[in-house]
Coordinates of C-alpha atoms in Angstrom, one line a residue:
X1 CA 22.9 23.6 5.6
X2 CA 21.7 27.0 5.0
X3 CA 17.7 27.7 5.0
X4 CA 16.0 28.5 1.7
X5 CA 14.4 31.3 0.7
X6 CA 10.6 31.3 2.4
X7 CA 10.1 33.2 -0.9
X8 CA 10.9 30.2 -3.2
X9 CA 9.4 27.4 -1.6
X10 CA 10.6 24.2 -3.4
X11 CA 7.6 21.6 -3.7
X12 CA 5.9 22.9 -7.5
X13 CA 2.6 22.7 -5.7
X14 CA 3.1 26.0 -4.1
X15 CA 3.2 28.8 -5.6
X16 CA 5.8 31.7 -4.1
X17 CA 3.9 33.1 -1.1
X18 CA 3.0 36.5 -0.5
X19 CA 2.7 38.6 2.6
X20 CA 0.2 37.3 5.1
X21 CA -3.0 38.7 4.4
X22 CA -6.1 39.3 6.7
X23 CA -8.4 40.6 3.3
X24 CA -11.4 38.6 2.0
X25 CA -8.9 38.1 -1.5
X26 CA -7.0 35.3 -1.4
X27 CA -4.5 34.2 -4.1
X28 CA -3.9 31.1 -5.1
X29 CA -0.7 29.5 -3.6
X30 CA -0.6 32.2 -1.4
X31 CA 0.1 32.4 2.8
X32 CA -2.9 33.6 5.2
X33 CA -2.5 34.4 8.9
X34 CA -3.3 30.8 9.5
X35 CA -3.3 28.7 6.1
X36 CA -1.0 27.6 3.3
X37 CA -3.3 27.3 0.2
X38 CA -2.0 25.1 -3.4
X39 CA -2.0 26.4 -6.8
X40 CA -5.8 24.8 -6.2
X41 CA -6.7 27.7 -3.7
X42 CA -7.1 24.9 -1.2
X43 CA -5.4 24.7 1.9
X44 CA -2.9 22.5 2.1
X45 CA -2.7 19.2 4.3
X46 CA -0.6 18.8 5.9
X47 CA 0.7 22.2 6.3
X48 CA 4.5 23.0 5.6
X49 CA 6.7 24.7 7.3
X50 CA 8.5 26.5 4.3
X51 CA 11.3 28.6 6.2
X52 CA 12.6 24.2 7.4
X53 CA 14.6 22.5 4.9
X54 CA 14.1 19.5 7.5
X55 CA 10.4 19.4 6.8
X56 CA 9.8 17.1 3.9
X57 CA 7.1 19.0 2.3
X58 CA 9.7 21.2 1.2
X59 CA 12.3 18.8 0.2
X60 CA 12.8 18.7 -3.7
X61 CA 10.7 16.9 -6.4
X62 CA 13.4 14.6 -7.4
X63 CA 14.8 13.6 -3.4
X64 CA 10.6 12.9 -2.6
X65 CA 10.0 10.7 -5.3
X66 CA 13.6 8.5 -5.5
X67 CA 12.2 8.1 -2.1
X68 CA 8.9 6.6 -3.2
X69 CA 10.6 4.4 -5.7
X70 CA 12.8 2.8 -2.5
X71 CA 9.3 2.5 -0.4
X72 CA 7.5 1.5 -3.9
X73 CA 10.6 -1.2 -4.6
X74 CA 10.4 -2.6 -1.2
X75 CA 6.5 -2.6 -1.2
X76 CA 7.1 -4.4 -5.0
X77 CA 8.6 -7.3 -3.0
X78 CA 5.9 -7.4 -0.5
X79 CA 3.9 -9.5 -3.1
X80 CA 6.8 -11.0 -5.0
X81 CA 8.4 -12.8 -2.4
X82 CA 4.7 -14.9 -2.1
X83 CA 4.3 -15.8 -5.7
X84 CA 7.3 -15.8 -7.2
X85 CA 8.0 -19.6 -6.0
X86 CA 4.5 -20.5 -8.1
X87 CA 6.2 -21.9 -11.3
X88 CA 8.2 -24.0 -9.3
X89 CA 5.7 -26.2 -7.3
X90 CA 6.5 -29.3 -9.3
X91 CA 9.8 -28.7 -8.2
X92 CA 8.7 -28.1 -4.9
X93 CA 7.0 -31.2 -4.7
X94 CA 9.9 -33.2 -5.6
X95 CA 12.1 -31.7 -3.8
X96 CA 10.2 -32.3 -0.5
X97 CA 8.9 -35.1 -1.4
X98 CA 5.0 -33.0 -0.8
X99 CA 1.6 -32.8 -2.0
X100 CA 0.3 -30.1 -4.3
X101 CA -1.9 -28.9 -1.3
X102 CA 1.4 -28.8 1.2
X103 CA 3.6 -26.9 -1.5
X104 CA 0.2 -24.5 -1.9
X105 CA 0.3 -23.6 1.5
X106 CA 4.1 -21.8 1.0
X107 CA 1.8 -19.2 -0.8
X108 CA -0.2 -18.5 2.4
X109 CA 2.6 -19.1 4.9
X110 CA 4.3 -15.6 3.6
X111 CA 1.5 -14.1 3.8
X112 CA 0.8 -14.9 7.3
X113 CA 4.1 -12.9 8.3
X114 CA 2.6 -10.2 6.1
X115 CA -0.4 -10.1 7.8
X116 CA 1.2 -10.0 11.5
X117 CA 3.8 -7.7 10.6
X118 CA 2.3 -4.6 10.4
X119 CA 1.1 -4.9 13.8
X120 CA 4.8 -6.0 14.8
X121 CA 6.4 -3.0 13.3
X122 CA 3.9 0.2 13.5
X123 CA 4.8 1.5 16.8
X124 CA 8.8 1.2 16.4
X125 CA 8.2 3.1 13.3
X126 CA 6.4 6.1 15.2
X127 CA 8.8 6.0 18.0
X128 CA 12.1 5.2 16.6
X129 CA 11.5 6.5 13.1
X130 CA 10.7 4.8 9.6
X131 CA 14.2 4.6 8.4
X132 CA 15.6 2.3 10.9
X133 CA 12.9 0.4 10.6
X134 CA 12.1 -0.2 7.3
X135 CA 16.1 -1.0 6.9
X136 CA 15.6 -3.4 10.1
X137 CA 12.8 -5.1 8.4
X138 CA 14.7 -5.4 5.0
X139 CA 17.7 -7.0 6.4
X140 CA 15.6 -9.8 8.2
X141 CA 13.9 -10.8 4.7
X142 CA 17.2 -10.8 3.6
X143 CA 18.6 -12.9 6.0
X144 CA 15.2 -15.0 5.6
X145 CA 15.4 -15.8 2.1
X146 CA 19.0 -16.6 2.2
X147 CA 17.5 -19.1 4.8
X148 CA 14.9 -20.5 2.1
X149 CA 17.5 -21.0 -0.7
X150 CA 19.3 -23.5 1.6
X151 CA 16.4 -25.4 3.5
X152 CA 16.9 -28.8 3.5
X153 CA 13.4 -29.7 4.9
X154 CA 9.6 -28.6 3.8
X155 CA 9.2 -27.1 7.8
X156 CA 12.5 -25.5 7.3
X157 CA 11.3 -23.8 4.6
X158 CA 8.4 -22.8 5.2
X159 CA 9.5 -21.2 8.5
X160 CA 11.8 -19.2 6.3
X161 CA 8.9 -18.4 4.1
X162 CA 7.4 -16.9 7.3
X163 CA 10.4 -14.7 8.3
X164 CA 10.2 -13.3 4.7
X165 CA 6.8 -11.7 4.3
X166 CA 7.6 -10.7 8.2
X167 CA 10.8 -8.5 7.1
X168 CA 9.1 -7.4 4.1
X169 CA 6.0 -6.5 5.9
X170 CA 6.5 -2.6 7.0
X171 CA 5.8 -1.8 3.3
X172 CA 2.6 -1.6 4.1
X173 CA 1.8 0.6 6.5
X174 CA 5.4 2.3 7.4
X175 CA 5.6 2.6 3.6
X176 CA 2.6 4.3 3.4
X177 CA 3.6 6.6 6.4
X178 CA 6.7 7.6 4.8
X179 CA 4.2 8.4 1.4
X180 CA 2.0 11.0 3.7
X181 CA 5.5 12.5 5.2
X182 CA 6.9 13.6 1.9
X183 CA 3.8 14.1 -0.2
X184 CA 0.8 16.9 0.2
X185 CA -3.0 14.9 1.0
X186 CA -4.4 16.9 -2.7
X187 CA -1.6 14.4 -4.3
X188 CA -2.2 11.2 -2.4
X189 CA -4.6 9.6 -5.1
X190 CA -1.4 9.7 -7.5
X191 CA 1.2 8.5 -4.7
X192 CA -1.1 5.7 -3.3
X193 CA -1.6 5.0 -6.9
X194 CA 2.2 4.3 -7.5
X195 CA 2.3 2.3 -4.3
X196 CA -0.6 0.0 -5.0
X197 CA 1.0 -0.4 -8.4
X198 CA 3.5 -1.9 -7.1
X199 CA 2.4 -4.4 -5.0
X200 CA 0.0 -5.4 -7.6
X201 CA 2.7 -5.5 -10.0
X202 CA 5.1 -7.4 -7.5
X203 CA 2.3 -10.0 -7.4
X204 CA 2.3 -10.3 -11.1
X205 CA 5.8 -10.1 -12.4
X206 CA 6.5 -12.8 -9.3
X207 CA 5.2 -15.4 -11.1
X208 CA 6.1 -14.1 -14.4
X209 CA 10.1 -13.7 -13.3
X210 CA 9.5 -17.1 -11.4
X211 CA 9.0 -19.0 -14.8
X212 CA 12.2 -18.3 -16.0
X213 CA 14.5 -18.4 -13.2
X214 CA 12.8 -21.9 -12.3
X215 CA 14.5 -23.5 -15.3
X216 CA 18.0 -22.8 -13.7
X217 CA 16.1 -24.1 -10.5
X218 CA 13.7 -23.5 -7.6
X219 CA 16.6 -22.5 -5.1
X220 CA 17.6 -19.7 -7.8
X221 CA 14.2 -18.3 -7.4
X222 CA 15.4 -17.5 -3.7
X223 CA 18.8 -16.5 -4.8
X224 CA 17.4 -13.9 -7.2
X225 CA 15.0 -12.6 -4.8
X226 CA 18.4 -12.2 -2.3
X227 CA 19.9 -10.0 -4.6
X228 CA 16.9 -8.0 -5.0
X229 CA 16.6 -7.1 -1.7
X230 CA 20.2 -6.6 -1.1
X231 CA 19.8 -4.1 -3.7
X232 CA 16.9 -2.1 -2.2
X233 CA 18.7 -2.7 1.6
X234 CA 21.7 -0.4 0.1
X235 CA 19.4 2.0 -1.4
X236 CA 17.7 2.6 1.9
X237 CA 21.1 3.1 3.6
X238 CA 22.2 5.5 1.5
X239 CA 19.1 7.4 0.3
X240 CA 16.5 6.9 2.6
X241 CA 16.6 10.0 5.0
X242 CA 14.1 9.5 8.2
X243 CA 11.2 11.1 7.1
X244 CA 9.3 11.5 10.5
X245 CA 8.8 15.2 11.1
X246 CA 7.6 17.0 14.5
X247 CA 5.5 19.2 12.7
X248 CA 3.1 20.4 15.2
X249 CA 5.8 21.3 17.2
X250 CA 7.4 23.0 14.3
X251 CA 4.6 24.9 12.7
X252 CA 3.8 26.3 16.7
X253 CA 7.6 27.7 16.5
X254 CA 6.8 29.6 13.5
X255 CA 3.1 30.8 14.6
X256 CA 5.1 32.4 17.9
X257 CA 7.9 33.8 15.2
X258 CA 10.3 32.1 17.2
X259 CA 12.9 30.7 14.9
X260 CA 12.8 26.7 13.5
X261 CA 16.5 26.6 13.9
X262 CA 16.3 27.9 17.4
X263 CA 16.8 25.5 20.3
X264 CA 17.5 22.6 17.5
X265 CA 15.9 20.0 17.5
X266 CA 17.4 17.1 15.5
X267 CA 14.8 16.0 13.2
X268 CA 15.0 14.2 9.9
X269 CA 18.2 14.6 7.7
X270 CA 19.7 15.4 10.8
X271 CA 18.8 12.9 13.0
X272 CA 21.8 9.9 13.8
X273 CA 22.0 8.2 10.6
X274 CA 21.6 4.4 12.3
X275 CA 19.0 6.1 15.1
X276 CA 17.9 3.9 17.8
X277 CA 16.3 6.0 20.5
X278 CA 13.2 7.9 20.2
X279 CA 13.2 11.1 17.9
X280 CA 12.3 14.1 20.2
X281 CA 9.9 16.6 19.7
X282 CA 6.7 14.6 19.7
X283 CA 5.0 12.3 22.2
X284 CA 4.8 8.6 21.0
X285 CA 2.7 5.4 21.3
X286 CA 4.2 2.6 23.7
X287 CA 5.2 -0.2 22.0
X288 CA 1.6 -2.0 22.2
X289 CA -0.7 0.7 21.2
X290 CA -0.6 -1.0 17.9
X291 CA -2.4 -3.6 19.1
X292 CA -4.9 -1.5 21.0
X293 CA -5.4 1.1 18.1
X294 CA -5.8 -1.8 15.8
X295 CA -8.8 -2.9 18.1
X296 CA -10.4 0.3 18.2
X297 CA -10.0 1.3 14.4
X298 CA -13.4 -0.9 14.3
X299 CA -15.1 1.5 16.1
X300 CA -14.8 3.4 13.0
X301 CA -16.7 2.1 11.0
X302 CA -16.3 3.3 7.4
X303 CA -12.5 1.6 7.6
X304 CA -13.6 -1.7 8.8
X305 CA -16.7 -1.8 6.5
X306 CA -14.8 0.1 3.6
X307 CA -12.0 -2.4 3.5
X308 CA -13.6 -6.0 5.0
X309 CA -15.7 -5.4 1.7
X310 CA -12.7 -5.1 -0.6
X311 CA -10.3 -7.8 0.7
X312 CA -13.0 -10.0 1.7
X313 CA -15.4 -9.5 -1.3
X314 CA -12.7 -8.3 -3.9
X315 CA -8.8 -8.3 -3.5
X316 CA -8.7 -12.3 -2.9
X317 CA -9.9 -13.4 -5.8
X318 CA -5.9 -12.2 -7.4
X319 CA -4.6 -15.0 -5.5
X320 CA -7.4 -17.6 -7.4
X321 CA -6.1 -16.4 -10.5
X322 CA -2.1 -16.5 -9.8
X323 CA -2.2 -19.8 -8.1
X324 CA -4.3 -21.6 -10.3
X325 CA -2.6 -20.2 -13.7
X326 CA -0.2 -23.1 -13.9
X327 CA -3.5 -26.0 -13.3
X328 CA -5.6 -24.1 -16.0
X329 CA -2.4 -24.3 -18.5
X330 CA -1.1 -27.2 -17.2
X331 CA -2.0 -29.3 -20.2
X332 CA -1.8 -26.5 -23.1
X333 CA 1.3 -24.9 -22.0
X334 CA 3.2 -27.2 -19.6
X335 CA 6.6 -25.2 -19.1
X336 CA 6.7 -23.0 -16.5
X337 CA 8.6 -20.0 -18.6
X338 CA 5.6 -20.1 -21.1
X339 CA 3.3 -20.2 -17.9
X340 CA 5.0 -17.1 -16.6
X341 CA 4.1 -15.6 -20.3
X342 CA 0.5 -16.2 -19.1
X343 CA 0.5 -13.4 -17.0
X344 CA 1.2 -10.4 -19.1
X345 CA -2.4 -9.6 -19.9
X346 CA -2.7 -9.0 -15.8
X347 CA 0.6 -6.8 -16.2
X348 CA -0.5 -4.6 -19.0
X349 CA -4.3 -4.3 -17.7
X350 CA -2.6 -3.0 -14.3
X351 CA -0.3 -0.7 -15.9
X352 CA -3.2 1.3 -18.0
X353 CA -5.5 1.2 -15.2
X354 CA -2.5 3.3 -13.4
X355 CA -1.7 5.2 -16.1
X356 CA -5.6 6.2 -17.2
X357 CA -7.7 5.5 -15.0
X358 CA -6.5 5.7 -11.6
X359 CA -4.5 7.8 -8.9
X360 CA -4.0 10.9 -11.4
X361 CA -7.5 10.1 -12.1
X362 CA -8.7 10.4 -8.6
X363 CA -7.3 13.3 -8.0
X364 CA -8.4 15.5 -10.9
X365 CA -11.5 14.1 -10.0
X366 CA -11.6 15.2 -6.0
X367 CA -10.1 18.9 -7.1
X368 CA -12.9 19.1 -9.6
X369 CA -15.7 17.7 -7.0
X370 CA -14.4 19.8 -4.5
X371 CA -14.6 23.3 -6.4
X372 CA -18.3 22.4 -6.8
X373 CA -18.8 21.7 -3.5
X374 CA -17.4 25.2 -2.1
X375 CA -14.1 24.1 -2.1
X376 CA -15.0 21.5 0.5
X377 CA -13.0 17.7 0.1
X378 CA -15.1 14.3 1.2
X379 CA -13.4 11.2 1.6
X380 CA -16.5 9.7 -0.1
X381 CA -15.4 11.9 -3.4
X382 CA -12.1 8.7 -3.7
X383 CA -15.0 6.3 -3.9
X384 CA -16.3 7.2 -7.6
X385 CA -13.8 4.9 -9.5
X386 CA -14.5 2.2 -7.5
X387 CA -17.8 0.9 -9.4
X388 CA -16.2 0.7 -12.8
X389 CA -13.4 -0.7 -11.2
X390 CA -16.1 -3.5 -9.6
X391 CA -17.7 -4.3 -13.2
X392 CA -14.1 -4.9 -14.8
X393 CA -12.8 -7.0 -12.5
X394 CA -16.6 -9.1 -12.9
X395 CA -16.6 -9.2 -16.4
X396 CA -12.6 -10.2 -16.1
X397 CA -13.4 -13.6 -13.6
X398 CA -16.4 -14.6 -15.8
X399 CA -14.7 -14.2 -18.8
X400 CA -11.3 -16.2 -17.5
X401 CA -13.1 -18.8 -16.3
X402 CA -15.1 -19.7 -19.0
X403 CA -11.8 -19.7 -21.1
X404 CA -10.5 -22.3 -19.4
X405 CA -14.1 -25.2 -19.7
X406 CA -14.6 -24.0 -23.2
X407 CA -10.7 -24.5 -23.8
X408 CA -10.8 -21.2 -26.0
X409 CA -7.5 -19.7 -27.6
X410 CA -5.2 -18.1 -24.9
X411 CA -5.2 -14.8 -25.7
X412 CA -9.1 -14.7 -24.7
X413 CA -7.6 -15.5 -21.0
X414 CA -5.3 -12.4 -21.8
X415 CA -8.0 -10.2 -22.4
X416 CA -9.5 -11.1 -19.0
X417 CA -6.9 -11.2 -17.2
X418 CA -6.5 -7.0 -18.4
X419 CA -9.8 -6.7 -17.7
X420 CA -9.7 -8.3 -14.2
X421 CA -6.1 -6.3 -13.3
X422 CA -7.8 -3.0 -14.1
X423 CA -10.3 -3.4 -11.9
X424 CA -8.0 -4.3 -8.8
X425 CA -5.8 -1.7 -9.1
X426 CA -8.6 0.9 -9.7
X427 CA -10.2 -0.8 -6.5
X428 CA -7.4 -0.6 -4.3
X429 CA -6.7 2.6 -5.1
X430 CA -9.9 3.7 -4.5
X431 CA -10.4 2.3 -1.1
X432 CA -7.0 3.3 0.2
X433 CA -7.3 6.9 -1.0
X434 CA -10.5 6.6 1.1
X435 CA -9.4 5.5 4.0
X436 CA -6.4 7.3 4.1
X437 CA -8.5 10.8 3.4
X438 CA -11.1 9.8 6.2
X439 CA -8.6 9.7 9.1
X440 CA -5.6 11.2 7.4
X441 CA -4.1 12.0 11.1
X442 CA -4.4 7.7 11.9
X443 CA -2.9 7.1 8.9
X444 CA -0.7 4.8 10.2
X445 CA -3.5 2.9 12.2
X446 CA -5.8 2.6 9.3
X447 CA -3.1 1.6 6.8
X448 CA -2.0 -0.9 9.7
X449 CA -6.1 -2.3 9.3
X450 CA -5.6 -2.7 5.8
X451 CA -2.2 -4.5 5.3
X452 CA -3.3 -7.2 8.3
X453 CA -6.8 -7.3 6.3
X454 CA -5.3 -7.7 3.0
X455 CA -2.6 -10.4 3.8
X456 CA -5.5 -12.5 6.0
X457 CA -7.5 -12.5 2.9
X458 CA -4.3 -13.5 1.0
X459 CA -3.4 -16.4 3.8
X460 CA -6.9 -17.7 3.5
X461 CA -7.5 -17.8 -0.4
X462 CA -5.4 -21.3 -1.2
X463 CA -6.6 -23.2 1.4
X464 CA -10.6 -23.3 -0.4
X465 CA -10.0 -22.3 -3.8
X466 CA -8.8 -25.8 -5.4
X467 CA -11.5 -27.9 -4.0
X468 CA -14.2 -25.0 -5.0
X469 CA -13.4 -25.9 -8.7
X470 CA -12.6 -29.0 -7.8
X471 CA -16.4 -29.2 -6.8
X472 CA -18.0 -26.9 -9.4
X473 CA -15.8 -26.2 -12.6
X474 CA -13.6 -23.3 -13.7
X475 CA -17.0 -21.3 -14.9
X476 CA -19.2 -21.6 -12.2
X477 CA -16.4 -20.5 -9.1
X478 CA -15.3 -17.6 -11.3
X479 CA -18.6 -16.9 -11.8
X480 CA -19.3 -16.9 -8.2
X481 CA -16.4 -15.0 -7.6
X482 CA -18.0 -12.5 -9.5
X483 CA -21.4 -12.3 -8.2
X484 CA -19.7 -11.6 -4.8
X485 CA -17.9 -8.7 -6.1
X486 CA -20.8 -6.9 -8.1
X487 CA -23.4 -7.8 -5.9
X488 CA -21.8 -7.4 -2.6
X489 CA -18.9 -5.0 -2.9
X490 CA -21.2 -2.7 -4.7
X491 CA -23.8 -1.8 -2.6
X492 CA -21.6 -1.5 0.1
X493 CA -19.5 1.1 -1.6
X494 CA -22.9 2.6 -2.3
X495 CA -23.8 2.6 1.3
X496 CA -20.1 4.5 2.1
X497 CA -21.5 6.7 -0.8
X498 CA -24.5 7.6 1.0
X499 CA -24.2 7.3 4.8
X500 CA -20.0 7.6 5.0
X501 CA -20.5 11.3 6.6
X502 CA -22.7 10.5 9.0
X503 CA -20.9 7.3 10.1
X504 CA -18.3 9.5 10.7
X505 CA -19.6 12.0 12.5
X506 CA -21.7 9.2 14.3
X507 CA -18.0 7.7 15.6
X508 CA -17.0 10.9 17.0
X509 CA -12.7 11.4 16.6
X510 CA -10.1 8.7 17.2
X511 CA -8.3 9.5 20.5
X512 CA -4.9 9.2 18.8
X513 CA -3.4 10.8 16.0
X514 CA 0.2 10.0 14.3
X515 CA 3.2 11.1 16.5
X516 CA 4.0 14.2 13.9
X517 CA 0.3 16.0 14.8
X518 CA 0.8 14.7 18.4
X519 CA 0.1 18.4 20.5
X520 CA 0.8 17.2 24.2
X521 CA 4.7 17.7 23.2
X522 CA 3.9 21.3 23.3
X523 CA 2.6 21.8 26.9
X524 CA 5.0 20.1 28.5
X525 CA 3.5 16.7 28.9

């Protein structure tokens, strides 16, 4: 493979440099002594190393993003796998011979293995690389579901259940470290947009899909989710490169003029195709730093308080509305492919939100923020869309829930339910993008945080919300799902706002950073 021309560096967000300059005028898109800059005139993060073809900064458009539609498909089946099996709990119950509460608790079990997962897989992912693993993890939901099709007991199955959201699981946080290896930090609002889209949208079109298939029967619900995965396990063999790049060690070689290519070391596309030692040219974790960096991410505190507030306050009311779609319709709209129906208005309300009002959004916004600030990012600049994003997904639960005592026509539940999908997928946006941008060298720590967070929240949802409206009626729990959100999630996205810098500063640096900006390589150590 012959090098490109350093002239005609391929990602469209740089322009063609010039010479290295040492002057006061800088052009946009243009190389300094010590910085790339983008079309923006600001530098770029992480920096490339434009004379590689290996680095993945410079890879073409169209390679970096059928790459995000393989991490965004498999991230699509994080959710998917959990409530595709709603429409069939009657069928469930028969089966098994089980309660409505048992067969509810197939919903959490999944995302149990979700929530462990992360913590399972983020080291092997920094050591070995993200393609094996991500193909590794695949294969064992594969093997999982398979496993879930043909269980002949409720325990059986629900073990299976478990083995899926565990295989599926490095979508979260190996997915989103293959996102920051390919993609610049001044287009992460966009990218994280397109991955939280599809997790939402996996949650969504699960049950949706699930109403359909369930009239062939539940075990074809398994059977269909199979093939799905055996469809994105083959697209990760063959065009899924490793994406884990040394680049402090790289971008030294070119600051000493020494040649990349000099002294190769295999790194990316060249790297063993089914890879299972650890890539050179950086210094990784042992395999249980996970756990330990997971323990000390709460020592920062903007991601602990940051996303506590959203999955604890926010994100686990979605699993309210999906589980409890088929009781609410249960007498209106008995059959499970009309339920499925039911959840368009959450499908379309996501979609806009992405397409209008959210990662594009957020990054227009922090370009714009920044050239009024003296060209100077802040995390805190993500957080904007996060208030509106607060109200619609209020006005969304109150509206929803009154729906269903009042018995009003269906289409009033729609409008909610748009309403209330906006808003999450505005939110999570938002608070990923903030995280993310806060400690963008702990990426993988953070986005490790998150996805346990995220899936406890998601584990402990079914377990209280039937007897809550059990106890107080459809109006009053969605109303009090509501008052947490506004009137808790707000102000403390207020707080971030406010104090975010100074908690920051306050916690002083992490003492780790991802194995790609890991210097120790470089002295020897």
């Amino acid at each position: 493979m012959t090098s490109p021309d350093p002239e005609k560096p391929k990602d469209s967000n740089i322009k063609s440099p010039l010479p290295s300059t040492t002057t006061t005028q800088i052009t946009h898109g243009t190389i300094t002594d010590e910085l790339v800059l983008s079309k923006h005139g600001l530098p770029l993060f992480p920096q490339p190393v434009l004379s590689d073809p290996l680095d993945p900064l410079t890879w073409p458009a169209l390679q970096k993003h059928a790459i995000l539609a393989i991490v965004m498909a498999l991230y699509f089946m994080f959710t998917y796998i959990t409530t595709t099996t709603v429409p069939s709990f009657p069928d469930l119950m028969t089966y098994y011979s089980a309660s409505l509460e048992q067969i509810n608790w197939t919903v959490a079990i999944p995302a149990l293995g979700l929530s462990l997962g992360p913590l399972l897989w983020a080291s092997p992912a920094d050591i070995l690389g993200r393609r094996p693993i991500l193909i590794l993890g695949t294969a064992t939901a594969l093997v999982a579901t398979v496993g879930a099709a043909l269980a002949p007991t409720l325990p059986g199955y629900m073990a299976a259940r478990f083995f899926q959201g565990l295989g599926v699981s490095p979508a979260s946080n190996v997915g989103l470290a293959v996102i920051n290896d390919v993609f610049f930090e001044h287009e992460r609002g966009q990218k994280l947009g397109l991955w939280v889209l599809a997790i939402d949208m996996g949650l969504l079109f699960g049950p949706f899909i699930g109403g359909f298939v369930t009239l062939a029967g539940h075990q074809w619900i398994q059977w269909l989710t199979a093939i799905l995965l055996g469809v994105i396990l083959v697209a990760e063999v063959a065009f899924l490169p490793e994406t884990l790049y040394p680049r402090r060690l790289m971008l030294a070689k070119t600051k000493e003029k020494t040649d990349v290519g000099a002294g190769e070391v295999p790194r990316t596309k060249t790297v063993a195709k089914w890879n299972v030692k650890p890539l050179p040219g950086m210094t990784h974790p042992r395999v249980y730093d996970t756990l330990l960096r997971f323990g000390k991410t709460w020592k920062y505190s903007v991601v602990p308080v940051s996303i506590m507030a959203y999955c604890f306050g926010w994100y686990w009311w979605v699993l309210s509305v999906v589980t409890l779609v088929p009781v609410a319709y249960a007498e209106t709209y008995p059959e499970p492919n009309v339920q499925g129906l039911l959840y368009l208005g959450l499908i379309v309300g996501t979609l806009i939100s992405e397409v209008l009002c959210s990662g594009t959004l957020s990054d227009r916004i922090v370009v714009k923020l920044a050239k009024s600030n003296s060209n100077q990012k802040t995390p805190e600049m993500r957080l904007w869309l996060a208030y509106p994003a607060a109200i619609l997904t209020a006005v969304g639960l109150i509206v929803w829930g009154i729906s269903i005592d009042k018995g009003y026509h269906f289409m009033v539940g729609q409008v909610a339910f748009a309403l209330f999908g906006a808003g999450i997928q505005m939110g999570n946006t938002a608070i990923c993008s903030y995280v993310v941008d806060s400690y963008p060298m702990q990426s993988m720590a953070t986005m490790t945080f998150y996805a346990v967070m995220l899936n406890m929240s998601a584990f402990i949802d079914p377990f209280f919300i039937v007897p809550w409206v059990d106890n107080v009626g459809w109006t009053w729990t969605f109303a009090g799902h509501a008052i947490i959100t506004v009137f808790f999630c707000i102000p403390v996205i207020a707080a971030l706002h406010k104090y975010g810098p100074a908690m920051r500063e306050k916690a002083g640096s992490p003492s780790w950073v991802n194995p790609e900006f890991e210097e120790s390589v470089l002295h020897g150590e």
